[in-house]
Amino acid sequence: MKKFTGLLLIVCIHGFFLPSAVAQEERTALVPLPSVDDFTKGNDGWSFALGLGIEYETAYEGSDEFGFEPQPAGAVQWRNGDDIFFWAGEALGWRGLRSDNWLFEAAIGFDEGREEGDSDDGRLNGLGDSEESTEFVVTARRALDTDWRYHLVSRVVTGGNGSLGLFGISRRFGDTYDGTGSEISLVASFHDSEYANHGFGITAEQALASGLAETRMSGGFRSIGLDYNYRYYLNDNWQIFGEALYEYYSSDVQDSPIARSNYEAEVSVGFIYVF
């Protein structure tokens, strides 16, 4: 995993500063970013996409255990000009393009929480299951040029388990405007104390049951990370996608007994059929 991430980082950073080619296709997606699902092909009205992906990821935040997990992919979307309403898995939301260089998104999602059984090695024994919760996600992206070759991104996630903020810069590769190609983002994330303790804190009761040291987390810097997205149409209907994510935790997070590793990583690939 570490070798793969290092190779990915070298390749993507090398291409990050290459000059962009002139686009040859008409813009069909709301924005030409592989990280933003758009199955409308530029048409107003309903669009449907259904698929399946396979993820290889850490068992839980801070884990040093990895495993494969199948995940459904696709969405139901309704487009009206520069606005798309969508239902994708456990998220329901809206995104809209404003002034050609601002993309806003608001969604309601679901956090499944963490279970003791997520660790096959028993490293969560005694910590109990964390509560499931509803999350509200607001995202804003600002293009730095006319073709979204570079853009800034910010996101706030808030709900019953606290709040998380993310800020970064992205670079898009490829010359198409249909949402295919590849994209890499460099991001920094911050969490409040409630969110930090939900993932990495240990109460006195949990410490007694698990044998781990009681840990109280404070808010602040959480991690620095890289996120790489790829999307490609095999034909008019079939689409292949992939994502690689690497998140390196801050020293405060690494000091938590729950953090058995100083990073979190995920690689996923899959296919989607666009109706």
Coordinates of N, CA, C and O in Angstrom, one line a residue, residues 37-156:
D37 N -19.9 13.2 -9.6 CA -20.7 12.4 -10.4 C -21.7 13.2 -11.2 O -22.4 14.1 -10.7
D38 N -21.8 13.0 -12.5 CA -22.8 13.6 -13.4 C -23.1 12.7 -14.5 O -22.3 12.5 -15.4
F39 N -24.3 12.1 -14.4 CA -24.7 11.1 -15.4 C -25.7 11.6 -16.4 O -26.4 10.9 -17.1
T40 N -25.9 13.0 -16.4 CA -27.0 13.6 -17.2 C -26.6 13.7 -18.7 O -27.4 14.0 -19.5
K41 N -25.3 13.7 -19.0 CA -24.7 13.9 -20.4 C -25.2 15.2 -21.0 O -25.4 15.3 -22.2
G42 N -25.4 16.2 -20.1 CA -25.7 17.5 -20.6 C -27.2 17.8 -20.8 O -27.6 18.8 -21.2
N43 N -28.0 16.7 -20.5 CA -29.5 16.8 -20.8 C -30.3 17.2 -19.5 O -30.0 16.6 -18.4
D44 N -31.3 18.0 -19.6 CA -32.2 18.3 -18.5 C -33.1 17.0 -18.3 O -33.3 16.3 -19.3
G45 N -33.6 16.9 -17.1 CA -34.5 15.8 -16.8 C -33.8 14.7 -16.0 O -32.7 14.9 -15.4
W46 N -34.4 13.5 -16.0 CA -33.9 12.4 -15.2 C -32.8 11.7 -15.8 O -32.7 11.5 -17.0
S47 N -31.9 11.2 -15.0 CA -30.8 10.3 -15.4 C -30.6 9.2 -14.3 O -30.8 9.5 -13.1
F48 N -30.2 8.0 -14.8 CA -30.0 6.9 -13.8 C -28.7 6.2 -14.1 O -28.3 6.1 -15.3
A49 N -28.0 5.8 -13.1 CA -26.8 5.0 -13.3 C -26.7 4.0 -12.1 O -27.0 4.3 -11.0
L50 N -26.3 2.8 -12.5 CA -26.2 1.8 -11.5 C -24.9 1.0 -11.7 O -24.6 0.6 -12.8
G51 N -24.2 0.6 -10.6 CA -22.9 -0.1 -10.8 C -22.5 -0.7 -9.5 O -23.2 -0.7 -8.5
L52 N -21.2 -1.2 -9.5 CA -20.6 -1.8 -8.3 C -19.2 -1.6 -8.3 O -18.5 -1.6 -9.3
G53 N -18.7 -1.3 -7.1 CA -17.3 -1.1 -6.9 C -16.7 -2.0 -5.8 O -17.4 -2.6 -5.0
I54 N -15.4 -2.2 -5.8 CA -14.7 -2.9 -4.8 C -13.7 -2.0 -4.2 O -12.8 -1.4 -4.8
E55 N -13.7 -1.9 -2.8 CA -12.8 -1.1 -2.1 C -11.9 -1.9 -1.3 O -12.2 -2.9 -0.7
Y56 N -10.6 -1.5 -1.3 CA -9.6 -2.1 -0.4 C -9.2 -1.0 0.6 O -8.6 0.0 0.2
E57 N -9.5 -1.1 1.8 CA -9.4 0.0 2.8 C -9.1 -0.4 4.2 O -9.2 -1.6 4.5
T58 N -8.8 0.5 5.0 CA -8.6 0.2 6.4 C -9.9 -0.1 7.1 O -11.0 0.3 6.6
A59 N -9.9 -1.0 8.1 CA -11.1 -1.5 8.7 C -11.9 -0.4 9.4 O -13.1 -0.4 9.5
Y60 N -11.2 0.6 10.0 CA -11.8 1.7 10.7 C -10.7 2.8 10.7 O -9.6 2.6 10.4
E61 N -11.1 4.0 11.1 CA -10.2 5.1 11.2 C -9.1 4.8 12.2 O -9.3 4.5 13.4
G62 N -7.8 4.9 11.7 CA -6.7 4.6 12.6 C -6.3 3.1 12.6 O -5.3 2.8 13.3
S63 N -7.0 2.3 11.9 CA -6.7 0.9 11.9 C -5.4 0.5 11.1 O -5.1 1.3 10.1
D64 N -4.8 -0.6 11.4 CA -3.7 -1.1 10.6 C -4.1 -2.4 9.9 O -3.3 -3.1 9.4
E65 N -5.4 -2.7 10.0 CA -6.0 -3.8 9.3 C -6.7 -3.4 8.0 O -7.3 -2.3 8.0
F66 N -6.5 -4.2 6.9 CA -7.1 -3.8 5.6 C -8.0 -5.0 5.2 O -7.8 -6.1 5.6
G67 N -8.9 -4.6 4.3 CA -9.8 -5.7 3.8 C -10.6 -5.2 2.6 O -10.6 -3.9 2.3
F68 N -11.1 -6.1 1.8 CA -11.9 -5.8 0.6 C -13.4 -5.7 1.0 O -13.9 -6.4 1.9
E69 N -14.1 -4.8 0.4 CA -15.5 -4.6 0.6 C -16.2 -4.1 -0.6 O -15.8 -3.1 -1.3
P70 N -17.3 -4.8 -1.1 CA -18.1 -4.4 -2.2 C -18.9 -3.2 -1.9 O -19.4 -3.1 -0.7
Q71 N -19.1 -2.3 -2.8 CA -19.9 -1.1 -2.6 C -20.8 -0.8 -3.8 O -20.3 -0.8 -4.9
P72 N -22.1 -0.5 -3.6 CA -22.9 -0.1 -4.7 C -22.4 1.3 -5.3 O -21.9 2.1 -4.5
A73 N -22.7 1.5 -6.5 CA -22.3 2.8 -7.2 C -23.4 3.3 -8.1 O -24.3 2.5 -8.5
G74 N -23.4 4.5 -8.4 CA -24.4 5.1 -9.2 C -25.3 6.1 -8.5 O -25.0 6.4 -7.3
A75 N -26.3 6.6 -9.2 CA -27.2 7.6 -8.6 C -28.4 7.8 -9.4 O -28.4 7.4 -10.6
V76 N -29.4 8.4 -8.8 CA -30.5 8.9 -9.5 C -30.4 10.5 -9.5 O -30.3 11.0 -8.4
Q77 N -30.5 11.1 -10.7 CA -30.3 12.5 -10.8 C -31.3 13.2 -11.6 O -31.9 12.6 -12.5
W78 N -31.7 14.4 -11.2 CA -32.6 15.2 -12.0 C -31.9 16.6 -12.3 O -31.5 17.3 -11.3
R79 N -31.7 16.9 -13.5 CA -31.0 18.2 -13.9 C -32.0 19.2 -14.5 O -32.9 18.9 -15.3
N80 N -31.8 20.4 -14.1 CA -32.5 21.6 -14.7 C -31.5 22.7 -14.9 O -31.2 23.4 -13.9
G81 N -30.9 22.8 -16.1 CA -29.9 23.8 -16.4 C -28.6 23.6 -15.6 O -28.0 22.5 -15.7
D82 N -28.3 24.5 -14.7 CA -27.1 24.4 -13.9 C -27.3 23.9 -12.5 O -26.6 24.1 -11.6
D83 N -28.4 23.1 -12.3 CA -28.8 22.6 -11.0 C -29.0 21.1 -11.2 O -29.7 20.7 -12.1
I84 N -28.5 20.3 -10.3 CA -28.7 18.8 -10.2 C -29.2 18.4 -8.8 O -28.5 18.7 -7.9
F85 N -30.3 17.7 -8.8 CA -30.7 17.1 -7.5 C -30.4 15.6 -7.6 O -30.7 15.0 -8.7
F86 N -29.9 15.0 -6.5 CA -29.5 13.6 -6.6 C -29.8 12.8 -5.4 O -29.9 13.3 -4.3
W87 N -29.9 11.5 -5.6 CA -29.9 10.5 -4.6 C -28.9 9.5 -4.9 O -29.0 8.8 -5.9
A88 N -27.9 9.3 -4.1 CA -26.8 8.4 -4.3 C -26.5 7.6 -3.0 O -26.0 8.2 -2.1
G89 N -26.9 6.4 -3.0 CA -26.7 5.6 -1.8 C -27.4 6.1 -0.6 O -28.7 6.2 -0.6
E90 N -26.7 6.5 0.4 CA -27.2 7.1 1.6 C -27.2 8.6 1.7 O -27.3 9.2 2.7
A91 N -27.1 9.2 0.5 CA -27.0 10.7 0.5 C -28.1 11.2 -0.5 O -28.3 10.7 -1.5
L92 N -28.7 12.3 0.0 CA -29.7 13.0 -0.8 C -29.3 14.5 -0.8 O -29.0 15.1 0.2
G93 N -29.2 15.1 -2.0 CA -28.7 16.4 -2.1 C -28.9 17.2 -3.4 O -29.6 16.7 -4.3
W94 N -28.3 18.4 -3.4 CA -28.3 19.3 -4.6 C -26.9 19.8 -4.8 O -26.1 20.0 -3.9
R95 N -26.7 20.1 -6.1 CA -25.5 20.8 -6.5 C -25.8 21.8 -7.6 O -26.7 21.5 -8.4
G96 N -25.2 22.9 -7.6 CA -25.5 24.0 -8.6 C -24.2 24.7 -9.0 O -23.4 25.0 -8.2
L97 N -24.2 25.1 -10.3 CA -23.1 25.9 -10.8 C -23.5 27.3 -10.9 O -24.6 27.7 -11.4
R98 N -22.7 28.2 -10.4 CA -23.0 29.6 -10.4 C -21.8 30.4 -10.9 O -20.7 30.2 -10.6
S99 N -22.1 31.3 -11.9 CA -21.1 32.2 -12.5 C -20.0 31.4 -13.2 O -18.9 31.9 -13.4
D100 N -20.3 30.2 -13.6 CA -19.4 29.3 -14.3 C -18.1 28.9 -13.6 O -17.4 28.1 -14.0
N101 N -17.9 29.5 -12.4 CA -16.6 29.2 -11.7 C -16.9 28.9 -10.2 O -15.9 28.7 -9.4
W102 N -18.2 28.8 -9.8 CA -18.5 28.4 -8.4 C -19.4 27.2 -8.5 O -20.5 27.2 -9.2
L103 N -19.1 26.1 -7.8 CA -19.9 25.0 -7.7 C -20.3 24.8 -6.2 O -19.3 24.6 -5.4
F104 N -21.5 24.8 -5.9 CA -22.0 24.6 -4.5 C -22.7 23.2 -4.4 O -23.4 22.8 -5.4
E105 N -22.6 22.6 -3.2 CA -23.3 21.3 -3.0 C -23.8 21.3 -1.6 O -23.0 21.6 -0.7
A106 N -25.0 20.8 -1.4 CA -25.5 20.5 0.0 C -26.2 19.2 0.0 O -26.9 18.8 -0.9
A107 N -25.9 18.4 1.0 CA -26.4 17.0 1.0 C -26.6 16.5 2.5 O -26.0 17.0 3.4
I108 N -27.6 15.6 2.6 CA -27.8 14.9 3.9 C -27.4 13.5 3.7 O -27.8 12.8 2.8
G109 N -26.5 13.0 4.6 CA -25.9 11.7 4.5 C -26.1 10.9 5.8 O -26.7 11.4 6.8
F110 N -25.5 9.7 5.8 CA -25.7 8.8 7.0 C -24.3 8.3 7.3 O -23.6 7.7 6.5
D111 N -24.0 8.4 8.6 CA -22.7 7.8 9.1 C -23.0 6.6 9.9 O -23.8 6.6 10.9
E112 N -22.5 5.4 9.4 CA -22.9 4.1 10.0 C -22.2 3.9 11.4 O -22.5 3.0 12.1
G113 N -21.2 4.8 11.7 CA -20.5 4.6 13.0 C -19.5 3.5 13.0 O -19.1 3.0 11.9
R114 N -19.0 3.1 14.1 CA -18.0 2.1 14.2 C -18.4 1.0 15.2 O -19.1 1.3 16.2
E115 N -18.1 -0.3 14.9 CA -18.5 -1.4 15.7 C -17.2 -2.1 16.2 O -16.2 -2.1 15.5
E116 N -17.4 -2.8 17.4 CA -16.2 -3.5 17.9 C -15.8 -4.6 16.9 O -14.6 -4.8 16.8
G117 N -16.7 -5.1 16.2 CA -16.4 -6.2 15.3 C -15.6 -5.7 14.0 O -15.2 -6.6 13.2
D118 N -15.5 -4.4 13.8 CA -14.7 -3.9 12.7 C -13.3 -4.3 12.7 O -12.6 -4.4 11.7
S119 N -12.8 -4.7 13.9 CA -11.4 -5.1 14.1 C -11.4 -6.6 14.2 O -11.9 -7.2 15.2
D120 N -10.8 -7.3 13.2 CA -10.7 -8.8 13.3 C -9.7 -9.2 14.4 O -9.8 -10.3 14.9
D121 N -8.8 -8.3 14.7 CA -7.8 -8.6 15.7 C -8.2 -8.3 17.2 O -7.4 -8.4 18.1
G122 N -9.5 -7.8 17.3 CA -10.0 -7.5 18.6 C -9.5 -6.3 19.2 O -9.6 -6.1 20.5
R123 N -9.0 -5.3 18.4 CA -8.4 -4.1 19.0 C -9.4 -3.1 19.4 O -9.0 -2.1 20.0
L124 N -10.7 -3.3 19.1 CA -11.7 -2.4 19.5 C -12.5 -3.0 20.7 O -13.5 -2.4 21.1
N125 N -12.1 -4.2 21.2 CA -12.9 -4.8 22.2 C -12.9 -3.9 23.5 O -11.9 -3.4 23.9
G126 N -14.1 -3.8 24.0 CA -14.3 -3.0 25.2 C -14.7 -1.5 24.9 O -15.1 -0.8 25.8
L127 N -14.6 -1.1 23.6 CA -14.9 0.3 23.3 C -16.4 0.4 22.9 O -16.9 1.6 22.9
G128 N -17.1 -0.7 22.7 CA -18.5 -0.6 22.4 C -18.7 -0.1 20.9 O -17.7 0.2 20.2
D129 N -19.9 0.0 20.5 CA -20.3 0.5 19.2 C -20.6 2.0 19.2 O -21.3 2.4 20.1
S130 N -20.0 2.7 18.3 CA -20.3 4.2 18.3 C -21.7 4.4 17.6 O -22.1 3.6 16.8
E131 N -22.3 5.4 18.0 CA -23.7 5.7 17.5 C -23.7 6.1 16.0 O -22.8 6.8 15.5
E132 N -24.8 5.6 15.3 CA -25.0 6.1 14.0 C -25.6 7.5 14.0 O -26.2 7.9 15.0
S133 N -25.4 8.2 13.0 CA -25.8 9.6 13.0 C -26.1 10.1 11.6 O -25.6 9.6 10.6
T134 N -26.9 11.2 11.5 CA -27.1 11.9 10.2 C -26.1 13.0 10.1 O -25.9 13.7 11.1
E135 N -25.6 13.2 8.9 CA -24.6 14.2 8.7 C -25.1 15.2 7.6 O -25.8 14.8 6.7
F136 N -24.8 16.5 7.8 CA -25.1 17.5 6.8 C -23.7 17.9 6.2 O -22.8 18.3 6.9
V137 N -23.7 17.9 4.9 CA -22.4 18.2 4.2 C -22.6 19.4 3.2 O -23.5 19.3 2.4
V138 N -21.8 20.4 3.4 CA -21.8 21.6 2.5 C -20.5 21.7 1.8 O -19.4 21.7 2.5
T139 N -20.4 21.8 0.5 CA -19.2 21.9 -0.3 C -19.2 23.1 -1.2 O -20.3 23.4 -1.8
A140 N -18.1 23.8 -1.3 CA -17.9 24.9 -2.2 C -16.6 24.7 -3.0 O -15.6 24.4 -2.4
R141 N -16.7 24.8 -4.3 CA -15.5 24.7 -5.2 C -15.4 26.0 -6.0 O -16.4 26.5 -6.5
R142 N -14.2 26.5 -6.1 CA -14.0 27.7 -6.9 C -12.9 27.5 -8.0 O -11.8 27.2 -7.7
A143 N -13.4 27.6 -9.2 CA -12.4 27.4 -10.3 C -11.5 28.6 -10.4 O -11.9 29.7 -10.3
L144 N -10.2 28.3 -10.7 CA -9.2 29.3 -10.8 C -8.9 29.6 -12.3 O -8.1 30.5 -12.6
D145 N -9.6 28.9 -13.2 CA -9.5 29.2 -14.6 C -10.8 28.8 -15.3 O -11.7 28.3 -14.7
T146 N -10.9 29.1 -16.6 CA -12.2 28.9 -17.3 C -12.6 27.4 -17.5 O -13.8 27.1 -17.7
D147 N -11.6 26.5 -17.5 CA -11.9 25.1 -17.8 C -11.8 24.2 -16.6 O -11.7 23.0 -16.8
W148 N -11.8 24.8 -15.4 CA -11.7 24.0 -14.2 C -10.4 23.1 -14.2 O -10.4 22.0 -13.6
R149 N -9.3 23.6 -14.7 CA -8.1 22.9 -14.7 C -7.5 22.9 -13.3 O -7.0 21.9 -12.8
Y150 N -7.7 24.0 -12.6 CA -7.3 24.1 -11.2 C -8.5 24.7 -10.4 O -9.3 25.5 -10.9
H151 N -8.8 24.2 -9.2 CA -9.8 24.8 -8.4 C -9.6 24.5 -6.9 O -8.8 23.6 -6.5
L152 N -10.1 25.4 -6.1 CA -10.1 25.3 -4.7 C -11.3 24.6 -4.2 O -12.4 24.7 -4.8
V153 N -11.2 23.8 -3.1 CA -12.3 23.1 -2.6 C -12.4 23.3 -1.1 O -11.4 23.3 -0.4
S154 N -13.6 23.4 -0.5 CA -13.8 23.5 0.9 C -15.1 22.7 1.2 O -16.0 22.7 0.4
R155 N -15.1 22.0 2.4 CA -16.2 21.2 2.8 C -16.4 21.2 4.3 O -15.4 21.2 5.0
V156 N -17.6 21.3 4.7 CA -17.9 21.2 6.1 C -18.9 20.0 6.3 O -19.9 19.9 5.6

